mmCIF file of C-alpha atoms in Angstrom:
data_model
loop_
_atom_site.group_PDB
_atom_site.id
_atom_site.type_symbol
_atom_site.label_atom_id
_atom_site.label_comp_id
_atom_site.label_asym_id
_atom_site.label_seq_id
_atom_site.Cartn_x
_atom_site.Cartn_y
_atom_site.Cartn_z
ATOM 1 C CA UNK M 1 111.644 100.829 76.641
ATOM 2 C CA UNK M 2 110.155 102.245 79.582
ATOM 3 C CA UNK M 3 112.687 103.112 82.303
ATOM 4 C CA UNK M 4 111.056 102.434 86.324
ATOM 5 C CA UNK M 5 111.584 103.171 89.669
ATOM 6 C CA UNK M 6 110.426 101.598 92.107
ATOM 7 C CA UNK M 7 109.572 103.789 95.450
ATOM 8 C CA UNK M 8 108.260 101.360 98.755
ATOM 9 C CA UNK M 9 109.689 101.188 102.010
ATOM 10 C CA UNK M 10 109.327 98.187 101.928
ATOM 11 C CA UNK M 11 111.910 95.355 100.746
ATOM 12 C CA UNK M 12 109.173 92.460 100.345
ATOM 13 C CA UNK M 13 106.664 95.044 97.834
ATOM 14 C CA UNK M 14 109.618 96.211 95.610
ATOM 15 C CA UNK M 15 110.875 92.859 95.239
ATOM 16 C CA UNK M 16 107.474 92.190 94.241
ATOM 17 C CA UNK M 17 106.680 94.666 91.700
ATOM 18 C CA UNK M 18 110.740 93.926 90.236
ATOM 19 C CA UNK M 19 109.367 90.810 89.519
ATOM 20 C CA UNK M 20 106.350 91.077 87.881
ATOM 21 C CA UNK M 21 108.041 94.514 86.097
ATOM 22 C CA UNK M 22 111.081 91.595 84.670
ATOM 23 C CA UNK M 23 108.163 89.952 83.032
ATOM 24 C CA UNK M 24 107.815 92.686 80.143
ATOM 25 C CA UNK M 25 110.537 93.499 77.640
ATOM 26 C CA UNK M 26 109.412 96.395 77.219
ATOM 27 C CA UNK M 27 110.405 97.326 80.573
ATOM 28 C CA UNK M 28 113.918 98.348 81.985
ATOM 29 C CA UNK M 29 114.232 99.127 86.038
ATOM 30 C CA UNK M 30 116.403 101.778 86.391
ATOM 31 C CA UNK M 31 116.274 101.278 90.790
ATOM 32 C CA UNK M 32 114.336 101.072 94.010
ATOM 33 C CA UNK M 33 115.018 103.183 96.873
ATOM 34 C CA UNK M 34 112.473 104.204 99.770
ATOM 35 C CA UNK M 35 110.952 107.465 99.930
ATOM 36 C CA UNK M 36 114.117 109.436 101.726
ATOM 37 C CA UNK M 37 116.338 108.453 98.691
ATOM 38 C CA UNK M 38 113.343 108.833 95.716
ATOM 39 C CA UNK M 39 113.907 112.708 94.890
ATOM 40 C CA UNK M 40 117.794 112.196 94.952
ATOM 41 C CA UNK M 41 116.771 108.546 92.510
ATOM 42 C CA UNK M 42 114.467 110.524 89.878
ATOM 43 C CA UNK M 43 116.630 113.528 89.418
ATOM 44 C CA UNK M 44 120.263 111.284 88.986
ATOM 45 C CA UNK M 45 118.022 108.264 87.005
ATOM 46 C CA UNK M 46 115.506 110.284 84.821
ATOM 47 C CA UNK M 47 112.766 107.265 84.892
ATOM 48 C CA UNK M 48 109.849 107.783 82.422
ATOM 49 C CA UNK M 49 107.223 105.697 85.441
ATOM 50 C CA UNK M 50 107.511 106.330 88.803
ATOM 51 C CA UNK M 51 105.924 103.310 91.183
ATOM 52 C CA UNK M 52 105.084 105.702 94.357
ATOM 53 C CA UNK M 53 104.273 103.946 97.573
ATOM 54 C CA UNK M 54 102.211 107.149 99.124
ATOM 55 C CA UNK M 55 102.376 105.515 102.624
ATOM 56 C CA UNK M 56 106.013 105.471 104.081
ATOM 57 C CA UNK M 57 108.094 106.588 107.303
ATOM 58 C CA UNK M 58 110.140 110.112 106.743
ATOM 59 C CA UNK M 59 109.254 110.982 104.005
ATOM 60 C CA UNK M 60 106.449 109.994 101.809
ATOM 61 C CA UNK M 61 104.564 109.351 98.350
ATOM 62 C CA UNK M 62 103.380 112.736 98.631
ATOM 63 C CA UNK M 63 106.593 114.479 100.015
ATOM 64 C CA UNK M 64 108.666 112.878 97.014
ATOM 65 C CA UNK M 65 105.556 114.166 94.673
ATOM 66 C CA UNK M 66 106.720 117.795 96.347
ATOM 67 C CA UNK M 67 110.054 117.129 96.356
#
């Protein structure tokens, strides 16, 4: 089972990714959030894979990687 965290500032993009990934029985979506909460969610949930949007207001994908 691959634990996945979806990080995007747009709710529609998060929901679309969730729907696509939910079709795979080997994927467990452990959470969804925007960039502001991403570093804390990564630390707390320990996902194996993070789908990370690069362009987000406030905290973008590169900021998340740096954290």
